[in-house]
Amino acid sequence: MTELPARRLMLVHAHPDDESITNGVTMARYAAEGALVTLVTCTLGEEGEVIPPALAHLAADREDGLGPHRIGELRHAMRELGVADHRFLGGPGRYRDSGMFGTPANERADCFWRADVDEAASHLVAEIRQVRPQVLVTYDPDGGYGHPDHIQAHRVATRAVELAADPAYRTERDGAPHRVGRVYWNCAARSVVEEGFARLSAAGGGPFPELASIEDVPGVVDDAEVDAVIEGGEAEAAAKAAAMRAHATQIVVAGSPSGPPGSFALSNRLSQPLLHTEHFRLADGAQAPGTPLRDLFEGLVGTAGSTEGPR
Ligand SMILES: CC(=O)N[C@H]1[C@@H](O[C@@H]2[C@H](O)[C@H](O)[C@@H](O)[C@H](O)[C@H]2O)O[C@H](CO)[C@@H](O)[C@@H]1O
Ligand SMILES: [Zn+2]
């Protein structure tokens, strides 16, 4: 068995596009530093809207071909971020995109929202015990903005972290138990989001003139609630923008890669700032009190290039 890299980060997201929108800088940074970055995506995003008119035929209520198409978008985005380890929970298509709350897609027996949490978590336990991440990132209990698949991803990830550490749970199938060192929930510091909207407003908008509101941004919290901050440099910012552009059915990105922080819009055509700083709240595990960490692995494993092995 090949030796695992010293630092290992796992991210659990609901749809292809969430990882780039929310964690593009973080994934690009750690991948560039040689950490193992493992993305687990819970659905294929089959129920998404489609922005480019030429691809409208893929929509669920037409050819229902969006899921396979978004696998390709995600593969492209991973190349932009330098991330090589990507998995779909239970395999591609095991859990279908549940759609926004109140849509008929919520009623499908195969949708992620209707999945048994323990059964879905059992697939993630196998990934956790194989990768043995010191850090796992997912959403807060509201999924950041209340999408059923985001809420379910939170529930499944939380349950899987618990089961993966349990010596009485399926070690004959999945191998030795593994306790994740820290679990972080994605969030967004209010002051940073407000500054981003102020910048967009002064610039006259983003890909579209109408701006989203701060309430449309997932997981906005007061700055004091932020426990970790990952700041992107020019390379990470460019990689994040390119990865978001790869999700062309879902996202329109404005601004040049080397220019000032850009902006984007989803299929609702409401412009919002493309943030180069990503924020996290500590949900499980411990970290030194005081100012927010600038490295999710701080105190758990050595920094990039150090010889300290996994704990
Ligand atoms: C970022 C994210 O979670 N996107 C989801 C979301 O897409 C939104 C949805 O289609 C909504 O109706 C639009 O107004 C909004 O602009 C979209 O971003 O939900 C989709 C369906 O579950 C999902 O495929 C997409 O990845
Ligand atoms: Zn999503």
mmCIF file of C-alpha atoms and ligand atoms in Angstrom:
data_model
loop_
_atom_site.group_PDB
_atom_site.id
_atom_site.type_symbol
_atom_site.label_atom_id
_atom_site.label_comp_id
_atom_site.label_asym_id
_atom_site.label_seq_id
_atom_site.Cartn_x
_atom_site.Cartn_y
_atom_site.Cartn_z
ATOM 1 C CA MET A 1 0.000 0.000 0.000
ATOM 2 C CA THR A 2 1.481 3.379 -1.015
ATOM 3 C CA GLU A 3 2.241 5.713 1.882
ATOM 4 C CA LEU A 4 -0.312 8.488 2.370
ATOM 5 C CA PRO A 5 0.913 12.129 2.297
ATOM 6 C CA ALA A 6 1.523 13.601 5.741
ATOM 7 C CA ARG A 7 -1.388 16.064 5.505
ATOM 8 C CA ARG A 8 -4.808 14.874 4.325
ATOM 9 C CA LEU A 9 -7.896 17.049 3.844
ATOM 10 C CA MET A 10 -11.350 15.698 2.935
ATOM 11 C CA LEU A 11 -14.177 17.924 1.727
ATOM 12 C CA VAL A 12 -17.798 16.743 1.544
ATOM 13 C CA HIS A 13 -20.007 18.701 -0.843
ATOM 14 C CA ALA A 14 -23.550 18.282 -2.212
ATOM 15 C CA HIS A 15 -23.236 19.119 -5.932
ATOM 16 C CA PRO A 16 -20.566 19.591 -8.555
ATOM 17 C CA ASP A 17 -19.858 23.369 -8.291
ATOM 18 C CA ASP A 18 -20.084 23.735 -4.511
ATOM 19 C CA GLU A 19 -16.449 22.738 -4.005
ATOM 20 C CA SER A 20 -15.142 25.440 -6.329
ATOM 21 C CA ILE A 21 -17.497 28.193 -5.152
ATOM 22 C CA THR A 22 -16.874 27.530 -1.466
ATOM 23 C CA ASN A 23 -13.402 25.968 -1.186
ATOM 24 C CA GLY A 24 -11.573 26.630 -4.457
ATOM 25 C CA VAL A 25 -8.793 28.607 -2.793
ATOM 26 C CA THR A 26 -8.397 26.109 0.039
ATOM 27 C CA MET A 27 -8.277 23.104 -2.271
ATOM 28 C CA ALA A 28 -5.807 24.778 -4.651
ATOM 29 C CA ARG A 29 -3.514 25.846 -1.812
ATOM 30 C CA TYR A 30 -3.273 22.473 -0.110
ATOM 31 C CA ALA A 31 -2.998 20.566 -3.374
ATOM 32 C CA ALA A 32 -0.103 22.833 -4.389
ATOM 33 C CA GLU A 33 1.561 22.232 -1.009
ATOM 34 C CA GLY A 34 1.477 18.458 -1.545
ATOM 35 C CA ALA A 35 -1.322 17.595 0.862
ATOM 36 C CA LEU A 36 -3.771 14.911 -0.172
ATOM 37 C CA VAL A 37 -7.007 16.736 -0.997
ATOM 38 C CA THR A 38 -9.991 14.398 -1.351
ATOM 39 C CA LEU A 39 -13.315 15.721 -2.577
ATOM 40 C CA VAL A 40 -16.461 13.647 -1.980
ATOM 41 C CA THR A 41 -19.482 14.923 -3.920
ATOM 42 C CA CYS A 42 -22.860 13.519 -2.879
ATOM 43 C CA THR A 43 -24.864 13.950 -6.117
ATOM 44 C CA LEU A 44 -24.276 14.659 -9.819
ATOM 45 C CA GLY A 45 -26.382 17.850 -9.783
ATOM 46 C CA GLU A 46 -28.969 16.370 -12.135
ATOM 47 C CA GLU A 47 -31.666 18.903 -11.183
ATOM 48 C CA GLY A 48 -29.668 22.054 -11.797
ATOM 49 C CA GLU A 49 -30.772 24.870 -14.055
ATOM 50 C CA VAL A 50 -28.736 25.338 -17.225
ATOM 51 C CA ILE A 51 -27.285 28.748 -18.074
ATOM 52 C CA PRO A 52 -25.923 28.332 -21.647
ATOM 53 C CA PRO A 53 -28.897 28.150 -24.058
ATOM 54 C CA ALA A 54 -26.991 25.680 -26.228
ATOM 55 C CA LEU A 55 -26.978 23.200 -23.307
ATOM 56 C CA ALA A 56 -30.597 23.715 -22.215
ATOM 57 C CA HIS A 57 -31.467 20.323 -23.736
ATOM 58 C CA LEU A 58 -29.598 18.637 -20.868
ATOM 59 C CA ALA A 59 -32.105 19.795 -18.244
ATOM 60 C CA ALA A 60 -33.912 17.225 -16.080
ATOM 61 C CA ASP A 61 -37.270 18.006 -17.697
ATOM 62 C CA ARG A 62 -35.829 17.489 -21.190
ATOM 63 C CA GLU A 63 -33.048 14.954 -21.895
ATOM 64 C CA ASP A 64 -32.080 14.580 -18.211
ATOM 65 C CA GLY A 65 -28.449 14.557 -19.275
ATOM 66 C CA LEU A 66 -27.140 17.203 -16.873
ATOM 67 C CA GLY A 67 -25.714 14.735 -14.344
ATOM 68 C CA PRO A 68 -23.225 13.078 -16.727
ATOM 69 C CA HIS A 69 -22.381 16.494 -18.196
ATOM 70 C CA ARG A 70 -21.573 17.885 -14.742
ATOM 71 C CA ILE A 71 -19.202 14.977 -14.105
ATOM 72 C CA GLY A 72 -17.150 16.426 -16.946
ATOM 73 C CA GLU A 73 -17.433 19.955 -15.567
ATOM 74 C CA LEU A 74 -16.224 18.714 -12.189
ATOM 75 C CA ARG A 75 -13.313 16.831 -13.737
ATOM 76 C CA HIS A 76 -12.291 20.070 -15.491
ATOM 77 C CA ALA A 77 -12.628 22.063 -12.271
ATOM 78 C CA MET A 78 -10.432 19.558 -10.406
ATOM 79 C CA ARG A 79 -7.711 19.952 -13.039
ATOM 80 C CA GLU A 80 -7.823 23.717 -12.512
ATOM 81 C CA LEU A 81 -7.446 23.263 -8.751
ATOM 82 C CA GLY A 82 -4.739 20.598 -9.044
ATOM 83 C CA VAL A 83 -6.877 18.093 -7.153
ATOM 84 C CA ALA A 84 -6.554 14.489 -8.274
ATOM 85 C CA ASP A 85 -8.673 12.606 -5.738
ATOM 86 C CA HIS A 86 -12.375 13.019 -6.383
ATOM 87 C CA ARG A 87 -15.156 10.570 -5.490
ATOM 88 C CA PHE A 88 -18.939 10.487 -5.683
ATOM 89 C CA LEU A 89 -20.655 9.259 -2.520
ATOM 90 C CA GLY A 90 -21.590 5.615 -3.113
ATOM 91 C CA GLY A 91 -20.402 5.928 -6.738
ATOM 92 C CA PRO A 92 -21.599 8.250 -9.563
ATOM 93 C CA GLY A 93 -25.406 8.545 -9.542
ATOM 94 C CA ARG A 94 -26.002 6.608 -6.314
ATOM 95 C CA TYR A 95 -27.816 9.638 -4.854
ATOM 96 C CA ARG A 96 -29.731 12.008 -7.114
ATOM 97 C CA ASP A 97 -29.857 15.775 -6.749
ATOM 98 C CA SER A 98 -32.993 16.563 -4.692
ATOM 99 C CA GLY A 99 -33.712 19.953 -6.249
ATOM 100 C CA MET A 100 -34.652 23.037 -4.244
ATOM 101 C CA PHE A 101 -37.147 22.534 -1.418
ATOM 102 C CA GLY A 102 -40.716 22.310 -2.648
ATOM 103 C CA THR A 103 -39.878 20.956 -6.107
ATOM 104 C CA PRO A 104 -41.120 17.578 -7.431
ATOM 105 C CA ALA A 105 -37.519 16.304 -7.389
ATOM 106 C CA ASN A 106 -37.790 16.176 -3.584
ATOM 107 C CA GLU A 107 -40.308 13.343 -3.983
ATOM 108 C CA ARG A 108 -38.101 10.988 -5.983
ATOM 109 C CA ALA A 109 -37.180 7.814 -4.068
ATOM 110 C CA ASP A 110 -33.575 8.055 -5.340
ATOM 111 C CA CYS A 111 -32.983 11.645 -4.261
ATOM 112 C CA PHE A 112 -30.298 12.388 -1.674
ATOM 113 C CA TRP A 113 -32.753 14.149 0.653
ATOM 114 C CA ARG A 114 -34.658 10.858 1.043
ATOM 115 C CA ALA A 115 -31.566 8.741 1.587
ATOM 116 C CA ASP A 116 -31.148 6.851 4.842
ATOM 117 C CA VAL A 117 -28.447 8.847 6.637
ATOM 118 C CA ASP A 118 -26.737 5.806 8.159
ATOM 119 C CA GLU A 119 -26.661 4.002 4.803
ATOM 120 C CA ALA A 120 -25.240 7.058 3.045
ATOM 121 C CA ALA A 121 -22.768 7.583 5.889
ATOM 122 C CA SER A 122 -21.551 3.991 5.531
ATOM 123 C CA HIS A 123 -20.163 4.884 2.085
ATOM 124 C CA LEU A 124 -18.347 7.894 3.522
ATOM 125 C CA VAL A 125 -16.921 5.853 6.415
ATOM 126 C CA ALA A 126 -15.123 3.670 3.877
ATOM 127 C CA GLU A 127 -13.602 6.789 2.269
ATOM 128 C CA ILE A 128 -12.615 8.277 5.637
ATOM 129 C CA ARG A 129 -10.944 5.063 6.818
ATOM 130 C CA GLN A 130 -9.052 4.800 3.533
ATOM 131 C CA VAL A 131 -7.884 8.419 3.294
ATOM 132 C CA ARG A 132 -7.608 8.932 7.085
ATOM 133 C CA PRO A 133 -7.935 12.771 6.887
ATOM 134 C CA GLN A 134 -6.797 14.919 9.790
ATOM 135 C CA VAL A 135 -9.247 17.616 8.637
ATOM 136 C CA LEU A 136 -12.748 17.307 7.151
ATOM 137 C CA VAL A 137 -14.741 20.249 5.763
ATOM 138 C CA THR A 138 -18.499 20.300 5.179
ATOM 139 C CA TYR A 139 -21.537 22.547 5.698
ATOM 140 C CA ASP A 140 -23.217 23.793 8.860
ATOM 141 C CA PRO A 141 -26.540 22.163 9.929
ATOM 142 C CA ASP A 142 -28.500 24.470 7.586
ATOM 143 C CA GLY A 143 -26.295 23.472 4.664
ATOM 144 C CA GLY A 144 -25.173 27.083 4.372
ATOM 145 C CA TYR A 145 -28.366 28.216 2.672
ATOM 146 C CA GLY A 146 -31.009 25.607 3.301
ATOM 147 C CA HIS A 147 -30.723 23.468 0.172
ATOM 148 C CA PRO A 148 -31.895 19.923 1.067
ATOM 149 C CA ASP A 149 -28.791 18.277 -0.409
ATOM 150 C CA HIS A 150 -26.533 20.608 1.562
ATOM 151 C CA ILE A 151 -28.414 19.854 4.784
ATOM 152 C CA GLN A 152 -28.186 16.131 4.023
ATOM 153 C CA ALA A 153 -24.474 16.389 3.231
ATOM 154 C CA HIS A 154 -23.940 17.937 6.667
ATOM 155 C CA ARG A 155 -25.919 15.138 8.341
ATOM 156 C CA VAL A 156 -24.163 12.352 6.435
ATOM 157 C CA ALA A 157 -20.699 13.802 6.988
ATOM 158 C CA THR A 158 -21.341 14.317 10.697
ATOM 159 C CA ARG A 159 -22.636 10.751 11.123
ATOM 160 C CA ALA A 160 -19.764 9.313 9.078
ATOM 161 C CA VAL A 161 -17.129 11.068 11.207
ATOM 162 C CA GLU A 162 -18.741 9.496 14.284
ATOM 163 C CA LEU A 163 -18.958 5.980 12.790
ATOM 164 C CA ALA A 164 -15.461 6.075 11.271
ATOM 165 C CA ALA A 165 -13.994 6.472 14.771
ATOM 166 C CA ASP A 166 -16.106 3.667 16.266
ATOM 167 C CA PRO A 167 -14.043 0.454 16.739
ATOM 168 C CA ALA A 168 -17.292 -1.531 16.816
ATOM 169 C CA TYR A 169 -18.366 -0.280 13.332
ATOM 170 C CA ARG A 170 -17.549 -2.417 10.283
ATOM 171 C CA THR A 171 -13.790 -2.686 10.764
ATOM 172 C CA GLU A 172 -13.917 -6.051 8.986
ATOM 173 C CA ARG A 173 -15.140 -4.192 5.840
ATOM 174 C CA ASP A 174 -13.510 -0.775 6.111
ATOM 175 C CA GLY A 175 -10.364 -1.383 8.140
ATOM 176 C CA ALA A 176 -9.097 0.283 11.268
ATOM 177 C CA PRO A 177 -11.133 3.074 12.890
ATOM 178 C CA HIS A 178 -10.021 6.629 12.179
ATOM 179 C CA ARG A 179 -10.775 9.733 14.240
ATOM 180 C CA VAL A 180 -10.801 12.913 12.155
ATOM 181 C CA GLY A 181 -8.746 15.542 14.034
ATOM 182 C CA ARG A 182 -10.896 18.560 13.162
ATOM 183 C CA VAL A 183 -14.234 19.074 11.432
ATOM 184 C CA TYR A 184 -14.846 22.547 10.030
ATOM 185 C CA TRP A 185 -18.078 24.056 8.681
ATOM 186 C CA ASN A 186 -17.835 26.431 5.742
ATOM 187 C CA CYS A 187 -18.865 29.998 6.548
ATOM 188 C CA ALA A 188 -18.289 33.556 5.278
ATOM 189 C CA ALA A 189 -17.142 36.476 7.439
ATOM 190 C CA ARG A 190 -19.738 39.235 7.246
ATOM 191 C CA SER A 191 -17.212 42.080 6.894
ATOM 192 C CA VAL A 192 -15.516 40.373 3.932
ATOM 193 C CA VAL A 193 -18.811 39.700 2.166
ATOM 194 C CA GLU A 194 -20.019 43.267 2.792
ATOM 195 C CA GLU A 195 -16.752 44.646 1.391
ATOM 196 C CA GLY A 196 -17.122 42.435 -1.657
ATOM 197 C CA PHE A 197 -20.631 43.692 -2.344
ATOM 198 C CA ALA A 198 -19.516 47.291 -1.838
ATOM 199 C CA ARG A 199 -16.764 46.719 -4.414
ATOM 200 C CA LEU A 200 -19.265 45.241 -6.854
ATOM 201 C CA SER A 201 -21.717 48.057 -6.306
ATOM 202 C CA ALA A 202 -19.005 50.637 -7.019
ATOM 203 C CA ALA A 203 -18.079 48.725 -10.184
ATOM 204 C CA GLY A 204 -21.664 48.729 -11.411
ATOM 205 C CA GLY A 205 -22.272 45.023 -10.893
ATOM 206 C CA GLY A 206 -20.704 41.775 -11.995
ATOM 207 C CA PRO A 207 -21.637 39.402 -14.808
ATOM 208 C CA PHE A 208 -25.113 40.881 -14.455
ATOM 209 C CA PRO A 209 -26.020 44.372 -13.234
ATOM 210 C CA GLU A 210 -28.352 43.191 -10.459
ATOM 211 C CA LEU A 211 -26.587 42.227 -7.239
ATOM 212 C CA ALA A 212 -27.518 39.372 -4.943
ATOM 213 C CA SER A 213 -28.043 40.305 -1.324
ATOM 214 C CA ILE A 214 -25.833 39.279 1.562
ATOM 215 C CA GLU A 215 -28.654 36.945 2.614
ATOM 216 C CA ASP A 216 -28.103 35.014 -0.621
ATOM 217 C CA VAL A 217 -24.526 34.160 0.395
ATOM 218 C CA PRO A 218 -24.328 30.824 2.251
ATOM 219 C CA GLY A 219 -23.128 30.733 5.844
ATOM 220 C CA VAL A 220 -22.519 34.425 6.562
ATOM 221 C CA VAL A 221 -21.478 34.838 10.206
ATOM 222 C CA ASP A 222 -20.153 37.634 12.362
ATOM 223 C CA ASP A 223 -16.364 37.880 12.039
ATOM 224 C CA ALA A 224 -15.941 36.823 15.666
ATOM 225 C CA GLU A 225 -17.425 33.402 14.881
ATOM 226 C CA VAL A 226 -14.703 32.559 12.332
ATOM 227 C CA ASP A 227 -12.158 30.010 13.591
ATOM 228 C CA ALA A 228 -9.968 29.609 10.514
ATOM 229 C CA VAL A 229 -9.189 31.686 7.443
ATOM 230 C CA ILE A 230 -7.504 30.523 4.230
ATOM 231 C CA GLU A 231 -6.251 33.482 2.224
ATOM 232 C CA GLY A 232 -5.681 32.921 -1.477
ATOM 233 C CA GLY A 233 -2.760 34.417 -3.346
ATOM 234 C CA GLU A 234 -2.889 35.259 -7.051
ATOM 235 C CA ALA A 235 -2.384 31.634 -8.096
ATOM 236 C CA GLU A 236 -5.121 30.257 -5.848
ATOM 237 C CA ALA A 237 -7.512 33.048 -6.830
ATOM 238 C CA ALA A 238 -6.927 32.363 -10.514
ATOM 239 C CA ALA A 239 -7.391 28.627 -9.962
ATOM 240 C CA LYS A 240 -10.664 29.209 -8.104
ATOM 241 C CA ALA A 241 -12.019 31.467 -10.851
ATOM 242 C CA ALA A 242 -10.996 28.942 -13.525
ATOM 243 C CA ALA A 243 -12.563 26.076 -11.572
ATOM 244 C CA MET A 244 -15.805 28.042 -11.197
ATOM 245 C CA ARG A 245 -15.756 28.805 -14.936
ATOM 246 C CA ALA A 246 -15.473 25.054 -15.565
ATOM 247 C CA HIS A 247 -18.963 24.678 -14.053
ATOM 248 C CA ALA A 248 -20.377 26.547 -17.044
ATOM 249 C CA THR A 249 -23.925 25.189 -16.758
ATOM 250 C CA GLN A 250 -24.196 26.667 -13.243
ATOM 251 C CA ILE A 251 -21.885 29.664 -12.953
ATOM 252 C CA VAL A 252 -20.924 32.772 -14.939
ATOM 253 C CA VAL A 253 -17.611 34.315 -13.806
ATOM 254 C CA ALA A 254 -16.556 37.911 -14.566
ATOM 255 C CA GLY A 255 -13.219 39.607 -14.131
ATOM 256 C CA SER A 256 -9.807 38.671 -15.475
ATOM 257 C CA PRO A 257 -7.865 35.933 -13.656
ATOM 258 C CA SER A 258 -4.973 38.285 -12.924
ATOM 259 C CA GLY A 259 -7.135 41.308 -12.172
ATOM 260 C CA PRO A 260 -8.776 42.408 -8.925
ATOM 261 C CA PRO A 261 -11.111 39.971 -7.158
ATOM 262 C CA GLY A 262 -13.834 39.072 -9.614
ATOM 263 C CA SER A 263 -17.474 38.278 -9.375
ATOM 264 C CA PHE A 264 -19.865 35.566 -10.428
ATOM 265 C CA ALA A 265 -23.505 34.748 -10.778
ATOM 266 C CA LEU A 266 -25.476 31.527 -10.607
ATOM 267 C CA SER A 267 -28.421 30.759 -12.857
ATOM 268 C CA ASN A 268 -30.456 33.322 -10.903
ATOM 269 C CA ARG A 269 -28.332 35.991 -12.654
ATOM 270 C CA LEU A 270 -27.665 37.854 -9.415
ATOM 271 C CA SER A 271 -24.040 38.997 -9.183
ATOM 272 C CA GLN A 272 -22.006 38.340 -6.061
ATOM 273 C CA PRO A 273 -18.331 38.779 -5.137
ATOM 274 C CA LEU A 274 -15.912 35.938 -5.911
ATOM 275 C CA LEU A 275 -14.120 35.681 -2.577
ATOM 276 C CA HIS A 276 -10.393 34.903 -2.435
ATOM 277 C CA THR A 277 -10.582 34.384 1.323
ATOM 278 C CA GLU A 278 -12.384 31.340 2.670
ATOM 279 C CA HIS A 279 -13.653 31.003 6.231
ATOM 280 C CA PHE A 280 -14.390 28.124 8.554
ATOM 281 C CA ARG A 281 -16.021 27.444 11.944
ATOM 282 C CA LEU A 282 -14.655 24.641 14.087
ATOM 283 C CA ALA A 283 -17.406 22.050 14.597
ATOM 284 C CA ASP A 284 -15.415 19.172 16.132
ATOM 285 C CA GLY A 285 -11.894 18.761 17.462
ATOM 286 C CA ALA A 286 -9.801 21.430 19.132
ATOM 287 C CA GLN A 287 -7.583 24.352 18.221
ATOM 288 C CA ALA A 288 -5.637 26.884 20.247
ATOM 289 C CA PRO A 289 -7.916 29.740 21.374
ATOM 290 C CA GLY A 290 -7.309 33.236 20.054
ATOM 291 C CA THR A 291 -6.998 34.559 16.531
ATOM 292 C CA PRO A 292 -8.343 32.392 13.692
ATOM 293 C CA LEU A 293 -5.943 29.781 12.343
ATOM 294 C CA ARG A 294 -4.371 30.416 8.947
ATOM 295 C CA ASP A 295 -3.719 26.712 8.420
ATOM 296 C CA LEU A 296 -6.431 24.073 8.960
ATOM 297 C CA PHE A 297 -3.757 21.537 9.974
ATOM 298 C CA GLU A 298 -1.994 23.789 12.513
ATOM 299 C CA GLY A 299 -1.094 21.808 15.602
ATOM 300 C CA LEU A 300 -2.339 18.575 14.024
ATOM 301 C CA VAL A 301 0.418 17.880 11.530
ATOM 302 C CA GLY A 302 3.601 19.638 10.460
ATOM 303 C CA THR A 303 3.435 22.430 7.926
ATOM 304 C CA ALA A 304 4.180 21.905 4.246
ATOM 305 C CA GLY A 305 7.549 20.307 3.724
ATOM 306 C CA SER A 306 7.983 19.292 7.354
ATOM 307 C CA THR A 307 8.963 15.722 8.089
ATOM 308 C CA GLU A 308 6.456 15.285 10.906
ATOM 309 C CA GLY A 309 4.248 12.337 10.028
ATOM 310 C CA PRO A 310 0.512 11.867 10.476
ATOM 311 C CA ARG A 311 -0.811 11.690 14.033
HETATM 312 C C1 LIG B 1 -24.571 26.374 -5.530
HETATM 313 C C2 LIG B 1 -25.622 25.287 -5.503
HETATM 314 O O1 LIG B 1 -25.839 24.643 -4.475
HETATM 315 N N1 LIG B 1 -26.313 25.103 -6.637
HETATM 316 C C3 LIG B 1 -27.340 24.066 -6.710
HETATM 317 C C4 LIG B 1 -28.707 24.726 -6.713
HETATM 318 O O2 LIG B 1 -28.761 25.567 -7.854
HETATM 319 C C5 LIG B 1 -29.615 26.697 -7.671
HETATM 320 C C6 LIG B 1 -31.049 26.368 -8.057
HETATM 321 O O3 LIG B 1 -31.070 25.850 -9.358
HETATM 322 C C7 LIG B 1 -31.939 27.610 -7.948
HETATM 323 O O4 LIG B 1 -33.218 27.262 -8.403
HETATM 324 C C8 LIG B 1 -31.387 28.757 -8.815
HETATM 325 O O5 LIG B 1 -32.177 29.903 -8.607
HETATM 326 C C9 LIG B 1 -29.942 29.078 -8.406
HETATM 327 O O6 LIG B 1 -29.438 30.077 -9.246
HETATM 328 C C10 LIG B 1 -29.082 27.825 -8.558
HETATM 329 O O7 LIG B 1 -27.733 28.086 -8.137
HETATM 330 O O8 LIG B 1 -29.743 23.711 -6.784
HETATM 331 C C11 LIG B 1 -29.637 22.856 -7.927
HETATM 332 C C12 LIG B 1 -30.797 21.893 -7.848
HETATM 333 O O9 LIG B 1 -30.722 21.136 -6.669
HETATM 334 C C13 LIG B 1 -28.281 22.151 -7.939
HETATM 335 O O10 LIG B 1 -28.143 21.319 -9.079
HETATM 336 C C14 LIG B 1 -27.179 23.214 -7.959
HETATM 337 O O11 LIG B 1 -25.883 22.582 -7.935
HETATM 338 ZN ZN ZN B 2 -24.935 22.797 -3.934
#
